[in-house]
C-alpha cells in the first residue's frame, strides 16, 4: 500500500500509532480473549477504558472538578437539539453567533424551543467582533461554533458573555490548543475529527447546567440521565470510546495541548504561507480568523476546471480528500492533530509543483 495523507474534514485521519495499537489489540483485549468490540459495556474491562478515557481528556484539557464529561451518541447534530432542550428553561431566550453552516443548523434547531436572537452580523468569511453589551441579558445561554469546518474560520478570542453561560460547538478544533474550560458552560464535539472514530460525541458540562429541564424532556435527551449514569445509561459507542482513549494517551505522550498547538501552528503557517505566496491559488480567509484545522483554498482566477485537475492529480499523488465542501466548492485541507507535518509539507510541495507545471 502506498503512503496516503488524508485531508478529510471528518471522519478524519487518526494517529498511525493509535491505529496500530488498536489493530494489535483487536482480537484479544488485555488478555480477555475477546475483542474490545465484544466486551460488555458493564464489564470491568470496559469500565476501566471509560474511566481512563475520562481521566485522559480531563488531564489534557485541565477540566475543573465542577464539570462532567459525558460520552454520548447522536453527533454534534444531536447537541444542536439537546442544548436548547436542556438549557432554554428560565427565560426561554438564547443568543446565537452565526459564523457558518454548522452554527446556522444549530440556530435553526434551537428556534423550535424558544426565542433566539442572532448576535453580530451573519457572516461566513470572518468572525464578527462581539462586545458584552450585544448579548441579551435575559439569554439562558450564548452559542458559538469555535471553528467553522466548512468556511475555515475560527475564534481567536472568546466573546465575553459575562454571567451568561457560553456554549460551544468545538467539533472541529477541540484538543487542538489549550483552552480555559472554566470560561464555558458546555463544550460539545463530535469525535470524528480530533478525538477518534465517528459515533461518539463528547459533552463537557458545568454541574449547575445539568438537570434544568428534567421531567419535561425525554430521558435520553436529558444531560442529567447521562451524568447520573456515568455515560452508561444505555449502551455507549464502546469501540469509539476505546480509540478515543488511545488518542488521549497519544496526545499526552506527545506532551499535551501546548505541544500539539505548536505543531498545529507550524503546519498551518506552512500551508497558509504557501497559499499566500502562490499566484495560482488563494486562501479566502485572512488574518487572525484563519482556522488552524481547516484550510479552504480556491483557484485565484476562479477556474473550476483547474481546481478539479488539482484535486484529481493530488489524489494520484497520495493527497486524499482535498475537495472543498459541496456548499462552497474549491479545495479544503483539514490538518487536524493527527496530520503529521510531513503531510502538510507534501501538500505544499505538490501545490508548488502543480503551479510550476500549469502556469
Ligand atoms: C463544527 C461542526 N459542527 C457540527 C457538525 C455535525 O457533526 P455530526 O455529524 O457529528 O452531527 C460538524 C460536522 O462536520 C461540524 O464540523
Coordinates of C-alpha atoms and ligand atoms in Angstrom, one line a residue:
X1 CA 0.0 0.0 0.0
X2 CA 1.4 3.4 -1.0
X3 CA 1.5 6.2 1.6
X4 CA -1.5 8.4 1.6
X5 CA -2.2 11.6 3.5
X6 CA -5.8 12.0 4.3
X7 CA -7.1 15.7 4.4
X8 CA -10.7 14.7 5.0
X9 CA -12.8 17.1 7.2
X10 CA -14.2 14.1 9.0
X11 CA -14.2 11.2 9.7
X12 CA -10.6 12.2 9.5
X13 CA -7.0 11.0 9.9
X14 CA -6.1 9.2 13.1
X15 CA -2.6 8.8 14.5
X16 CA -0.9 5.8 12.9
X17 CA 0.4 4.6 16.3
X18 CA -3.2 4.6 17.6
X19 CA -4.4 2.5 14.7
X20 CA -1.5 0.1 15.1
X21 CA -2.3 -0.3 18.8
X22 CA -6.0 -0.9 18.1
X23 CA -5.0 -3.4 15.5
X24 CA -2.6 -5.2 17.8
X25 CA -5.3 -5.5 20.5
X26 CA -8.3 -6.1 18.1
X27 CA -8.7 -9.8 18.7
X28 CA -7.7 -10.0 22.3
X29 CA -8.1 -7.0 24.5
X30 CA -5.8 -7.1 27.5
X31 CA -5.8 -10.9 27.8
X32 CA -9.6 -11.1 27.9
X33 CA -9.6 -13.3 24.8
X34 CA -12.3 -11.0 23.4
X35 CA -12.2 -8.1 21.1
X36 CA -12.8 -4.7 22.7
X37 CA -15.9 -4.5 20.4
X38 CA -17.3 -7.7 22.1
X39 CA -16.9 -6.6 25.7
X40 CA -20.0 -5.8 27.7
X41 CA -20.2 -2.1 28.5
X42 CA -20.7 -3.0 32.1
X43 CA -17.7 -5.3 32.3
X44 CA -14.7 -4.2 34.4
X45 CA -12.6 -4.2 31.2
X46 CA -14.8 -1.6 29.6
X47 CA -15.4 0.4 32.8
X48 CA -11.6 0.8 33.1
X49 CA -11.4 2.0 29.5
X50 CA -14.2 4.5 30.2
X51 CA -12.5 5.8 33.3
X52 CA -9.2 6.1 31.6
X53 CA -10.8 7.9 28.6
X54 CA -12.4 10.4 31.1
X55 CA -9.2 10.9 33.1
X56 CA -7.3 11.3 29.8
X57 CA -9.4 14.1 28.5
X58 CA -9.7 15.7 31.9
X59 CA -5.9 15.9 32.2
X60 CA -5.4 17.1 28.6
X61 CA -8.0 19.9 28.9
X62 CA -7.4 20.6 32.6
X63 CA -11.2 20.2 33.1
X64 CA -12.3 21.6 36.5
X65 CA -14.0 19.2 39.0
X66 CA -17.3 21.0 38.7
X67 CA -17.7 19.8 35.1
X68 CA -18.9 16.4 34.0
X69 CA -17.6 14.7 30.9
X70 CA -20.3 12.7 29.0
X71 CA -19.6 10.2 26.3
X72 CA -22.8 10.2 24.2
X73 CA -24.0 9.4 20.7
X74 CA -26.0 11.3 18.1
X75 CA -23.2 13.5 16.9
X76 CA -22.9 17.2 17.3
X77 CA -26.2 17.5 15.4
X78 CA -28.0 15.9 18.4
X79 CA -26.4 18.5 20.6
X80 CA -27.9 21.2 18.4
X81 CA -31.2 20.0 19.9
X82 CA -30.1 18.8 23.4
X83 CA -28.6 22.2 24.3
X84 CA -31.8 24.2 23.8
X85 CA -33.9 21.3 25.2
X86 CA -31.9 21.3 28.4
X87 CA -31.0 25.0 28.8
X88 CA -33.8 27.0 27.4
X89 CA -35.7 26.9 30.7
X90 CA -35.5 30.2 32.6
X91 CA -36.3 32.9 30.1
X92 CA -36.5 30.6 27.1
X93 CA -34.2 33.0 25.2
X94 CA -30.8 32.4 23.8
X95 CA -28.2 34.2 21.7
X96 CA -26.5 32.5 18.7
X97 CA -23.5 33.8 16.8
X98 CA -23.7 32.7 13.2
X99 CA -20.4 32.1 11.5
X100 CA -21.1 29.3 9.1
X101 CA -23.3 26.4 8.0
X102 CA -23.0 24.4 11.3
X103 CA -23.8 27.3 13.5
X104 CA -26.9 28.0 11.3
X105 CA -28.0 24.4 11.7
X106 CA -27.6 24.8 15.5
X107 CA -29.6 28.0 15.4
X108 CA -32.4 26.5 13.3
X109 CA -32.8 23.7 15.7
X110 CA -32.8 26.0 18.8
X111 CA -35.6 28.1 17.3
X112 CA -38.0 25.3 17.9
X113 CA -37.5 25.6 21.6
X114 CA -37.5 29.4 22.3
X115 CA -36.8 32.9 21.3
X116 CA -33.4 33.0 19.6
X117 CA -31.5 36.2 18.8
X118 CA -28.7 36.4 16.3
X119 CA -25.8 38.4 17.7
X120 CA -23.2 40.1 15.4
X121 CA -23.5 40.1 11.7
X122 CA -24.4 36.8 10.0
X123 CA -21.1 36.0 8.3
X124 CA -19.2 33.2 6.6
X125 CA -15.8 34.7 5.9
X126 CA -14.8 36.3 9.2
X127 CA -15.6 36.2 12.9
X128 CA -17.7 39.2 14.0
X129 CA -16.5 41.5 16.7
X130 CA -18.6 40.9 19.8
X131 CA -18.9 43.0 22.9
X132 CA -20.6 42.1 26.1
X133 CA -23.4 44.7 25.6
X134 CA -24.5 42.9 22.4
X135 CA -25.8 39.9 24.4
X136 CA -29.3 39.7 25.7
X137 CA -29.0 39.9 29.5
X138 CA -32.0 37.5 29.7
X139 CA -30.4 34.9 27.5
X140 CA -30.2 31.4 29.1
X141 CA -27.0 30.9 27.1
X142 CA -24.9 32.1 24.2
X143 CA -23.9 29.6 21.5
X144 CA -20.8 29.8 19.3
X145 CA -19.0 27.5 16.9
X146 CA -15.4 27.9 17.8
X147 CA -14.1 26.5 14.5
X148 CA -16.1 26.6 11.2
X149 CA -15.2 23.4 9.5
X150 CA -16.6 24.3 6.1
X151 CA -15.7 28.0 5.9
X152 CA -12.2 27.7 7.6
X153 CA -12.7 30.5 10.2
X154 CA -12.1 30.2 14.0
X155 CA -12.5 32.4 17.0
X156 CA -9.0 33.6 18.1
X157 CA -10.6 35.2 21.2
X158 CA -13.7 34.1 23.1
X159 CA -16.6 36.6 23.4
X160 CA -17.1 38.0 26.9
X161 CA -20.7 36.9 27.8
X162 CA -20.4 37.9 31.5
X163 CA -22.6 35.6 33.6
X164 CA -24.4 34.1 30.7
X165 CA -23.2 30.5 30.1
X166 CA -21.2 30.2 26.9
X167 CA -22.0 27.0 24.9
X168 CA -19.5 26.0 22.2
X169 CA -19.7 23.5 19.4
X170 CA -16.0 22.6 19.3
X171 CA -16.3 19.7 16.9
X172 CA -13.5 20.7 14.6
X173 CA -10.9 22.2 17.0
X174 CA -11.3 20.5 20.4
X175 CA -7.9 19.4 21.7
X176 CA -6.0 21.5 19.1
X177 CA -4.9 24.2 21.5
X178 CA -5.1 24.6 25.3
X179 CA -8.3 26.4 26.3
X180 CA -9.8 27.6 29.6
X181 CA -12.7 25.2 30.2
X182 CA -14.0 27.4 33.1
X183 CA -15.0 30.0 30.5
X184 CA -17.6 27.7 29.1
X185 CA -21.0 26.3 30.3
X186 CA -21.0 23.5 27.8
X187 CA -18.4 22.3 25.2
X188 CA -19.6 19.6 22.8
X189 CA -17.8 17.9 19.9
X190 CA -18.4 15.0 17.5
X191 CA -15.4 12.7 17.8
X192 CA -14.6 12.1 14.2
X193 CA -12.1 14.9 13.8
X194 CA -9.7 15.3 16.7
X195 CA -10.9 12.6 19.1
X196 CA -11.5 9.3 17.4
X197 CA -13.9 7.3 15.2
X198 CA -17.4 8.6 14.4
X199 CA -20.2 7.5 16.7
X200 CA -19.0 9.2 19.9
X201 CA -19.9 12.7 21.0
X202 CA -18.2 14.3 23.9
X203 CA -20.0 16.8 26.1
X204 CA -18.2 18.7 28.9
X205 CA -20.9 20.4 31.0
X206 CA -20.8 22.5 34.2
X207 CA -22.6 20.9 37.1
X208 CA -25.2 23.8 37.5
X209 CA -26.4 23.3 33.9
X210 CA -27.4 19.7 34.5
X211 CA -31.0 18.8 35.3
X212 CA -32.5 22.1 34.5
X213 CA -35.3 20.7 32.3
X214 CA -35.6 17.3 33.9
X215 CA -39.1 15.8 33.7
X216 CA -40.1 17.9 30.7
X217 CA -37.9 16.3 28.1
X218 CA -37.3 12.7 27.0
X219 CA -35.0 10.8 29.4
X220 CA -32.4 10.0 26.7
X221 CA -32.0 13.7 25.8
X222 CA -31.6 14.9 29.4
X223 CA -28.0 15.6 30.4
X224 CA -28.9 14.5 34.0
X225 CA -29.6 11.0 32.8
X226 CA -26.1 10.6 31.4
X227 CA -24.4 12.4 34.2
X228 CA -26.1 10.3 36.9
X229 CA -25.3 7.1 35.0
X230 CA -21.7 7.8 34.1
X231 CA -22.4 7.7 30.4
X232 CA -23.7 4.1 30.6
X233 CA -27.4 4.7 30.9
X234 CA -27.7 2.8 27.7
X235 CA -25.0 1.1 25.5
X236 CA -22.4 3.7 24.7
X237 CA -20.2 3.6 21.5
X238 CA -17.7 1.3 23.2
X239 CA -15.2 0.9 20.3
X240 CA -15.1 4.7 19.6
X241 CA -14.5 5.4 23.3
X242 CA -11.7 2.9 23.4
X243 CA -10.0 4.5 20.4
X244 CA -10.6 8.0 21.9
X245 CA -8.7 6.8 25.0
X246 CA -5.8 5.7 22.8
X247 CA -5.9 9.2 21.1
X248 CA -5.8 10.9 24.5
X249 CA -2.8 8.7 25.5
X250 CA -1.1 9.6 22.3
X251 CA -1.6 13.3 22.9
X252 CA -0.4 13.1 26.4
X253 CA 2.8 11.2 25.3
X254 CA 3.4 13.9 22.7
X255 CA 3.4 16.5 25.5
X256 CA -0.2 17.6 25.8
X257 CA -2.0 20.5 24.2
X258 CA 0.8 23.1 24.5
X259 CA 2.9 20.8 22.3
X260 CA 0.2 20.0 19.8
X261 CA -0.7 23.7 19.5
X262 CA 2.9 24.4 18.4
X263 CA 2.8 21.7 15.8
X264 CA -0.6 22.8 14.6
X265 CA 0.6 26.4 14.2
X266 CA 3.7 25.3 12.4
X267 CA 1.5 23.2 10.0
X268 CA -1.0 26.0 9.4
X269 CA 1.7 28.6 8.9
X270 CA 3.4 26.5 6.3
X271 CA 0.2 25.9 4.3
X272 CA -1.2 29.5 4.6
X273 CA 2.3 30.8 3.8
X274 CA 2.5 28.7 0.6
X275 CA -1.0 29.8 -0.5
X276 CA -0.3 33.5 0.2
X277 CA 2.8 33.3 -2.0
X278 CA 1.1 31.4 -4.8
X279 CA -0.1 33.2 -7.9
X280 CA -2.5 30.4 -8.8
X281 CA -4.2 29.6 -5.5
X282 CA -5.7 31.8 -2.8
X283 CA -6.9 31.2 0.8
X284 CA -10.1 33.3 1.1
X285 CA -9.9 33.6 4.9
X286 CA -7.5 36.2 6.0
X287 CA -5.7 37.2 9.2
X288 CA -6.4 36.1 12.7
X289 CA -9.8 34.5 11.8
X290 CA -7.9 31.7 9.9
X291 CA -8.6 28.2 11.3
X292 CA -5.7 26.1 12.3
X293 CA -7.6 23.0 11.4
X294 CA -9.5 23.5 8.1
X295 CA -7.8 25.5 5.3
X296 CA -10.1 26.2 2.3
X297 CA -8.4 27.5 -0.9
X298 CA -9.5 28.2 -4.4
X299 CA -8.0 28.9 -7.8
X300 CA -7.3 32.7 -7.7
X301 CA -8.9 33.2 -11.2
X302 CA -12.0 31.1 -10.3
X303 CA -11.1 28.4 -12.8
X304 CA -13.2 25.4 -11.7
X305 CA -11.5 23.0 -14.2
X306 CA -8.1 23.9 -12.8
X307 CA -9.5 23.1 -9.3
X308 CA -10.8 19.7 -10.5
X309 CA -7.5 18.9 -12.1
X310 CA -5.7 19.9 -8.9
X311 CA -7.9 17.6 -6.8
X312 CA -7.5 14.7 -9.2
X313 CA -3.8 14.9 -9.5
X314 CA -3.3 15.5 -5.8
X315 CA -5.2 12.2 -5.3
X316 CA -3.0 10.4 -7.7
X317 CA -0.1 11.7 -5.6
X318 CA -1.4 10.3 -2.4
X319 CA -3.0 13.5 -1.2
X320 CA -6.6 12.4 -0.4
X321 CA -9.9 14.2 0.0
X322 CA -8.9 17.7 -0.8
X323 CA -12.2 18.6 -2.4
X324 CA -13.9 21.5 -0.7
X325 CA -17.4 21.1 0.9
X326 CA -20.1 20.8 -1.7
X327 CA -21.7 24.0 -0.5
X328 CA -18.5 26.1 -1.1
X329 CA -16.5 24.2 -3.8
X330 CA -12.8 24.7 -4.3
X331 CA -10.4 22.8 -2.1
X332 CA -10.1 22.3 1.6
X333 CA -7.2 20.8 3.5
X334 CA -8.1 19.6 7.0
X335 CA -5.0 19.4 9.0
X336 CA -6.2 18.0 12.4
X337 CA -3.9 17.0 15.2
X338 CA -3.1 13.6 13.6
X339 CA -1.9 15.1 10.3
X340 CA 1.9 15.0 10.5
X341 CA 4.0 17.9 9.5
X342 CA 5.3 15.7 6.6
X343 CA 1.7 15.5 5.2
X344 CA 1.5 19.3 5.1
X345 CA 5.0 19.6 3.6
X346 CA 3.9 17.0 0.9
X347 CA 0.8 19.1 0.1
X348 CA 2.9 22.4 -0.1
X349 CA 5.4 20.7 -2.4
X350 CA 2.6 19.5 -4.6
X351 CA 0.9 22.9 -4.7
X352 CA 4.3 24.5 -5.9
X353 CA 4.9 21.7 -8.4
X354 CA 1.4 21.9 -9.8
X355 CA 1.7 25.7 -10.2
X356 CA 5.0 25.4 -11.9
X357 CA 3.7 22.8 -14.4
X358 CA 0.4 24.6 -15.1
X359 CA 1.4 28.3 -15.4
Ligands
LIG1 C1 -18.5 22.4 13.6 C2 -19.4 21.2 13.3 N1 -20.5 21.1 14.0 C3 -21.3 20.0 13.8 C4 -21.1 19.0 12.9 C5 -22.0 17.9 12.7 O1 -21.5 16.8 13.4 P1 -22.2 15.4 13.4 O2 -22.1 14.8 12.0 O3 -21.3 14.7 14.4 O4 -23.6 15.6 13.8 C6 -19.9 19.1 12.2 C7 -19.5 18.0 11.2 O5 -18.6 18.1 10.4 C8 -19.0 20.2 12.4 O6 -17.9 20.3 11.7

